[in-house]
PDB file of C-alpha atoms and ligand atoms in Angstrom:
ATOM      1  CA  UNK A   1       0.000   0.000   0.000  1.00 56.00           C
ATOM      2  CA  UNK A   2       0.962   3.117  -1.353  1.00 58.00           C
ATOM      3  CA  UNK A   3       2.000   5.512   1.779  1.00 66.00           C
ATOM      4  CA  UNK A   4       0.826   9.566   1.953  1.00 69.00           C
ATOM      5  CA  UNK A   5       4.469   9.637   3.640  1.00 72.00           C
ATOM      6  CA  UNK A   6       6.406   8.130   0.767  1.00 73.00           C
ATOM      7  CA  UNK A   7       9.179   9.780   0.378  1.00 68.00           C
ATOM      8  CA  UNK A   8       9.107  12.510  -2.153  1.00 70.00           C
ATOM      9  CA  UNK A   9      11.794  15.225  -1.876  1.00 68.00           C
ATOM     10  CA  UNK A  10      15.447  14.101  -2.798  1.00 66.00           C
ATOM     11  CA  UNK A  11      17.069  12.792  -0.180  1.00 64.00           C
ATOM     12  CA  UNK A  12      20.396  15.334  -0.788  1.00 63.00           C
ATOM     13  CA  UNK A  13      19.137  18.993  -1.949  1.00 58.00           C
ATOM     14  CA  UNK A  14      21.087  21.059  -3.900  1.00 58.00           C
ATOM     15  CA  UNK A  15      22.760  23.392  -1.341  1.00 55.00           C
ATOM     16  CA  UNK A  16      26.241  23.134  -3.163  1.00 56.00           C
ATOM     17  CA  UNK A  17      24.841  26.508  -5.324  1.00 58.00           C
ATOM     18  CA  UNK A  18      24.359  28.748  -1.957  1.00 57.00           C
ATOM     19  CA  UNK A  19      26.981  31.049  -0.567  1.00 58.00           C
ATOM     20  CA  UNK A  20      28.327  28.599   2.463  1.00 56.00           C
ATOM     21  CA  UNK A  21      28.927  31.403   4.533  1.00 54.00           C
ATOM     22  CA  UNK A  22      25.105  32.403   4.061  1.00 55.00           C
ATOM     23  CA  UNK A  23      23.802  29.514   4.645  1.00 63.00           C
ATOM     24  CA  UNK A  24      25.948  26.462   6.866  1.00 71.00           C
ATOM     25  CA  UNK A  25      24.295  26.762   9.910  1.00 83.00           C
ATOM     26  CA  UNK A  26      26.952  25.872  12.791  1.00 86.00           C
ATOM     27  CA  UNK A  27      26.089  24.091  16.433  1.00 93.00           C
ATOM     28  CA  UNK A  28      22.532  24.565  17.893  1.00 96.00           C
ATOM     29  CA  UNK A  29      23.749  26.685  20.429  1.00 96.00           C
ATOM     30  CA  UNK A  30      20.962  26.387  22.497  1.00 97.00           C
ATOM     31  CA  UNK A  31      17.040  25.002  22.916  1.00 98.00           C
ATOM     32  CA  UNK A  32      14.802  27.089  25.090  1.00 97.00           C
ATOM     33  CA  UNK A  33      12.137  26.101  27.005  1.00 98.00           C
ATOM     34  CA  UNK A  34       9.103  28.424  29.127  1.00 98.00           C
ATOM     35  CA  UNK A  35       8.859  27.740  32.482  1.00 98.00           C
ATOM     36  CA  UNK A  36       6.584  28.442  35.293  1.00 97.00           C
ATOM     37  CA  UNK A  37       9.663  28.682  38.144  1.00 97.00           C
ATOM     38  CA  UNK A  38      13.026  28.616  37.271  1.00 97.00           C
ATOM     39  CA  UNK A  39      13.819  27.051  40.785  1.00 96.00           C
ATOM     40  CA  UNK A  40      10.806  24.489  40.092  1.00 97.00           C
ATOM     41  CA  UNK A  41      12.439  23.783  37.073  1.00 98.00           C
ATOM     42  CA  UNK A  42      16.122  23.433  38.010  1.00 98.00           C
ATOM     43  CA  UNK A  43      14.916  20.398  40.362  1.00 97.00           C
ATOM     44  CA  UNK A  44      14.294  18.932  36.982  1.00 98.00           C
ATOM     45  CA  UNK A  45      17.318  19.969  34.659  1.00 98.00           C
ATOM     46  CA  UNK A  46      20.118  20.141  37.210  1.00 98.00           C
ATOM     47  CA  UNK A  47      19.392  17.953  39.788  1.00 98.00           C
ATOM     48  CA  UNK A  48      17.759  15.251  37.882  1.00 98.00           C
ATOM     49  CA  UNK A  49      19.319  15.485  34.509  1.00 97.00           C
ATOM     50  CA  UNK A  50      22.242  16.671  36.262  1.00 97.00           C
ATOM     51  CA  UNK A  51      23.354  19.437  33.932  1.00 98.00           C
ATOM     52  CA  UNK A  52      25.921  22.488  35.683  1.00 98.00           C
ATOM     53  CA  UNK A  53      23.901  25.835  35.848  1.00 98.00           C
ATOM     54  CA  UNK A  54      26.095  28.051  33.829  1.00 96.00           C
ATOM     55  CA  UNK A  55      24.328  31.238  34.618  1.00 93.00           C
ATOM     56  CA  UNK A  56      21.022  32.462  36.016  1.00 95.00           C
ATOM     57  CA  UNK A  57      20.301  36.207  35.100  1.00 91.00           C
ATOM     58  CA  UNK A  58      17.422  38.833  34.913  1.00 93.00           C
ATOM     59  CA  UNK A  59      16.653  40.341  31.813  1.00 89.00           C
ATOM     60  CA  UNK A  60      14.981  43.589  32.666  1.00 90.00           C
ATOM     61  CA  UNK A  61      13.878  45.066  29.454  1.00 86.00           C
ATOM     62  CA  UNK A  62      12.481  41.563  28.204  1.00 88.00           C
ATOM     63  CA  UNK A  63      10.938  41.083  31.704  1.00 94.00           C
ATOM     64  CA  UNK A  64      12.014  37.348  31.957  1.00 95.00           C
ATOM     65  CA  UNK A  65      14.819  35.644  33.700  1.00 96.00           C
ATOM     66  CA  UNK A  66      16.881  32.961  31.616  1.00 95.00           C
ATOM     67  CA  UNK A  67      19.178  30.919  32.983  1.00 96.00           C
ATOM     68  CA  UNK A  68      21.798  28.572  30.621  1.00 96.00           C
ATOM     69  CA  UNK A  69      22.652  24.832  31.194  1.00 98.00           C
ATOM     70  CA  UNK A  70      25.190  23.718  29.166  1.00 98.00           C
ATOM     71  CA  UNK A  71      25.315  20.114  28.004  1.00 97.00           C
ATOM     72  CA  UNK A  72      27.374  18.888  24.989  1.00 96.00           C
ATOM     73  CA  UNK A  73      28.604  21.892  22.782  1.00 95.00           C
ATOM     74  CA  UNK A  74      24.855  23.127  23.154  1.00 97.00           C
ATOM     75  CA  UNK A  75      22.731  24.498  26.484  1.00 97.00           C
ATOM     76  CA  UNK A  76      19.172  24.124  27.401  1.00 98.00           C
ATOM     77  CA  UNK A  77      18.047  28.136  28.177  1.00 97.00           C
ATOM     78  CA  UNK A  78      15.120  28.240  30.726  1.00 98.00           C
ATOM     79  CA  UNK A  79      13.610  30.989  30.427  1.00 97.00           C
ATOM     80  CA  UNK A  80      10.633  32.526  33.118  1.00 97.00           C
ATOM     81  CA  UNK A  81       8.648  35.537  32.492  1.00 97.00           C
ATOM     82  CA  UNK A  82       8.699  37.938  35.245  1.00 95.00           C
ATOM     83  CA  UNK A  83       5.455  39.271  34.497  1.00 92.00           C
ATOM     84  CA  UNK A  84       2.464  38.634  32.718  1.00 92.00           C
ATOM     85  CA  UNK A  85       2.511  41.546  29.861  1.00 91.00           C
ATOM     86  CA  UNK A  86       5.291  39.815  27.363  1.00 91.00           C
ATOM     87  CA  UNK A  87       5.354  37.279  24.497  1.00 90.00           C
ATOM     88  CA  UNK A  88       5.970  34.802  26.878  1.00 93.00           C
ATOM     89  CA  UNK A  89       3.949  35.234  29.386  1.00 96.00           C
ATOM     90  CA  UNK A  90       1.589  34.514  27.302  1.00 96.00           C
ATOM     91  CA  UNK A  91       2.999  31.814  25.418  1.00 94.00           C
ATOM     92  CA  UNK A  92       3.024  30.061  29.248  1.00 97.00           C
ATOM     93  CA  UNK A  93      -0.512  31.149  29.516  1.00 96.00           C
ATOM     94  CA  UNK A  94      -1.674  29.434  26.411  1.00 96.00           C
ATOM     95  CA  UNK A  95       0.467  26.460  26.033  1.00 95.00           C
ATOM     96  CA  UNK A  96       1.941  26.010  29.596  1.00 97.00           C
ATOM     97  CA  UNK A  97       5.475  24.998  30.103  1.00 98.00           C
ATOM     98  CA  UNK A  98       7.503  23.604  26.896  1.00 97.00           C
ATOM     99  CA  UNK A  99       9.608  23.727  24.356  1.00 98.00           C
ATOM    100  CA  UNK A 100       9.891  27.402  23.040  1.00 96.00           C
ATOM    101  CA  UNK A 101      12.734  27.944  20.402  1.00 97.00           C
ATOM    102  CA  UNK A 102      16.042  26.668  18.925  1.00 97.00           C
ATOM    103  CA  UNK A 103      18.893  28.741  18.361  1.00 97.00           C
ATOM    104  CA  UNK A 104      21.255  27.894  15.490  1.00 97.00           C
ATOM    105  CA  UNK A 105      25.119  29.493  15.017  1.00 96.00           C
ATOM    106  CA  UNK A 106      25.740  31.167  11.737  1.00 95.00           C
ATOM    107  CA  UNK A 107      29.080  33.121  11.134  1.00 93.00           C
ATOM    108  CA  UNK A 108      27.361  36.223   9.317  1.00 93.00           C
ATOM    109  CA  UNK A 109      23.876  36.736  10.852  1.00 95.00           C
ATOM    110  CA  UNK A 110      23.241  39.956   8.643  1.00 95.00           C
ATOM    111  CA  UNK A 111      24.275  37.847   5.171  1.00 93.00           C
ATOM    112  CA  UNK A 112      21.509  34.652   6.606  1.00 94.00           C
ATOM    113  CA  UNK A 113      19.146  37.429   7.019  1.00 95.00           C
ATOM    114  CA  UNK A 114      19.574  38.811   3.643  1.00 93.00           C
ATOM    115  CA  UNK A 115      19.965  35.196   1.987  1.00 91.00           C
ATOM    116  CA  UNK A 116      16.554  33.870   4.285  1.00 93.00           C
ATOM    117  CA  UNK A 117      14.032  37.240   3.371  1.00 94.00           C
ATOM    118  CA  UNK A 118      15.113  35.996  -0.404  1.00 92.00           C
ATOM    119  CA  UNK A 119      13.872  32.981   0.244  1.00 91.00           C
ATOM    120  CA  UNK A 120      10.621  34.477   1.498  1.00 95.00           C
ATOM    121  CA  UNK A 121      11.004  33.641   4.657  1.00 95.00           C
ATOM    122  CA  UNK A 122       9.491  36.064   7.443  1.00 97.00           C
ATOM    123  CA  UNK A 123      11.538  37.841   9.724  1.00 97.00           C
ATOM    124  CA  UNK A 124      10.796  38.967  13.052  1.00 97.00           C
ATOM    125  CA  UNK A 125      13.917  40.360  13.295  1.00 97.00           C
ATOM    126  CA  UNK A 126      15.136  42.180   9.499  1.00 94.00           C
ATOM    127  CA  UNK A 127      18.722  43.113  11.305  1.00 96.00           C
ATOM    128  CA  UNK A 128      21.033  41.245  13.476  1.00 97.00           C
ATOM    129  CA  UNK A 129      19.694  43.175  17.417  1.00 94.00           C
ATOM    130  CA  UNK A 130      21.452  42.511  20.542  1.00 91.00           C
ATOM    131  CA  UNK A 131      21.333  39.105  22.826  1.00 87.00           C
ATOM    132  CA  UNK A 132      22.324  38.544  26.190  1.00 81.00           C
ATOM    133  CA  UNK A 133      24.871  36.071  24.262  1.00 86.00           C
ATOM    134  CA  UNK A 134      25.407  38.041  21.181  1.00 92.00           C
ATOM    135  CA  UNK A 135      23.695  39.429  18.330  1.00 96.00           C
ATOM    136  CA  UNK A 136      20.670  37.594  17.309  1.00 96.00           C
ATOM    137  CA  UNK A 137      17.297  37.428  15.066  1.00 97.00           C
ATOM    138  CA  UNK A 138      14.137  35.375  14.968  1.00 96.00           C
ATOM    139  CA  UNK A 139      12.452  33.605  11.993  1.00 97.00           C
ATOM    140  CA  UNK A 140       8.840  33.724  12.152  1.00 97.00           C
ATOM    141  CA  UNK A 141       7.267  30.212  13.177  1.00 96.00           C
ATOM    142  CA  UNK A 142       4.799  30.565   9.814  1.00 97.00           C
ATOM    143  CA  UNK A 143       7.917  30.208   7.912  1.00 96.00           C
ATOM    144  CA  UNK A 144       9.277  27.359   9.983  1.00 96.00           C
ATOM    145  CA  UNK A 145       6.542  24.404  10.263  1.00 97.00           C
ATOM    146  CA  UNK A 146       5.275  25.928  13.545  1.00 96.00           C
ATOM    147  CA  UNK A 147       8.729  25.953  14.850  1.00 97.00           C
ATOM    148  CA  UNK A 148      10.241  29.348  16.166  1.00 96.00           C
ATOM    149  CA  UNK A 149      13.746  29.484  14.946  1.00 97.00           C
ATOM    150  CA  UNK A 150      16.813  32.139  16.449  1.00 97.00           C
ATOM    151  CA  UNK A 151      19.447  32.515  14.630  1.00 97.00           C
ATOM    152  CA  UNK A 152      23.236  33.353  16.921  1.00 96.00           C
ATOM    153  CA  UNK A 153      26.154  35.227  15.285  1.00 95.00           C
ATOM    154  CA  UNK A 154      29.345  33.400  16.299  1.00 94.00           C
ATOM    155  CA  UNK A 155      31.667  35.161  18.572  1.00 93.00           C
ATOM    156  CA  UNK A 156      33.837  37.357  16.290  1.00 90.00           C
ATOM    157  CA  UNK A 157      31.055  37.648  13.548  1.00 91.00           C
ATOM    158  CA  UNK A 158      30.631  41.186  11.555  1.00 92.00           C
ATOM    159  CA  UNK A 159      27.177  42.036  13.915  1.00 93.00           C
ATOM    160  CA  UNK A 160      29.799  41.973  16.666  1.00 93.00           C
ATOM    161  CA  UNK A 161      31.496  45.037  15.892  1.00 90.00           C
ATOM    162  CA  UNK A 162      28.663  46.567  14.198  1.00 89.00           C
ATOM    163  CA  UNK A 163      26.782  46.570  17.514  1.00 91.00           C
ATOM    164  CA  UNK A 164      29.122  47.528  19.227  1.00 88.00           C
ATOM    165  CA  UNK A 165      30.349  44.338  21.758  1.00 87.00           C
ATOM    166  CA  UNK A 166      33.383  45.053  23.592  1.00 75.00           C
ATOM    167  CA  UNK A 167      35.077  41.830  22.809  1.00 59.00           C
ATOM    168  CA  UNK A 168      34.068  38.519  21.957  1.00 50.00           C
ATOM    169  CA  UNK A 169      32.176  38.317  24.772  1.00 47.00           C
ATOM    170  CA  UNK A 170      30.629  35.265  27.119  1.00 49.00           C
ATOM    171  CA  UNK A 171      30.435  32.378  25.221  1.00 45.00           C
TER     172      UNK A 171
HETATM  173 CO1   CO B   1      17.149  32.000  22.634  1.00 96.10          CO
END
């Protein structure tokens, strides 16, 4: 019987014609997930999965604290919303605790932009804006299959300068 699933799409797509530095996505630097209570959660991720807390910090403007776990050459970001007026508040509200976004490396986060709103991709973010961890932008989930994709310059990256890091920065 003749499966809806069967395989349709080449298994190897032609990515040999795009710019690699445009579009070879490095690590997934990290997966974030909503939480309720980061210290409710942390009962979970450190002391039952066992990962090392790397940080915990308050971001004021976004009114959420994050805190990193770091666990292979990735991290799992919990993030809590501090109150109830922000994207992710309500996110919580609506879909309770869970998996929230994945963050992917690139080396030129302006060029991906560029190279992605060709593609007709939509951008929440048109230009490369400022991250606790470096500069960053998010792809809208309509684009993505329902998933909400950020995208990371690497340490050292073009964005770096251009807004105006001091260094290289955390990593
Ligand atoms: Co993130």
């Amino acid at each position: 019987m003749a499966s809806r699933y069967a395989l349709r799409v080449p298994s190897r797509q032609p990515v040999d014609r795009l710019p690699a530095h445009v579009r070879a996505l490095g690590r997934i630097h990290h997966v974030a997930v909503v939480v309720a209570d980061l210290e409710r959660a942390l009962g979970f991720w450190r002391d039952i999965l066992g990962l090392p807390v790397e940080l915990v910090l308050p971001i004021e403007h976004d009114r959420v604290t994050i805190g990193f776990l770091p666990v292979g050459e990735s991290k799992i970001e919990l993030v809590q919303p501090t109150d109830d007026t922000t994207g992710v508040a309500r996110f919580l509200a609506a879909k309770g605790e869970g998996f929230h976004h994945v963050c992917f490396e690139v080396p030129d986060l302006a060029a991906a932009l560029t190279r992605l709103g060709l593609d007709g991709i939509e951008l929440i973010d048109s230009a490369p804006r400022r991250g606790a961890e470096g500069p960053v932008a998010f792809l809208h989930p309509r684009s993505c299959h329902g998933v909400l994709v950020e995208l990371i310059e690497a340490p050292g990256g073009p964005a770096w300068s251009a807004l105006g890091y001091r260094s290289t920065g955390p990593t």
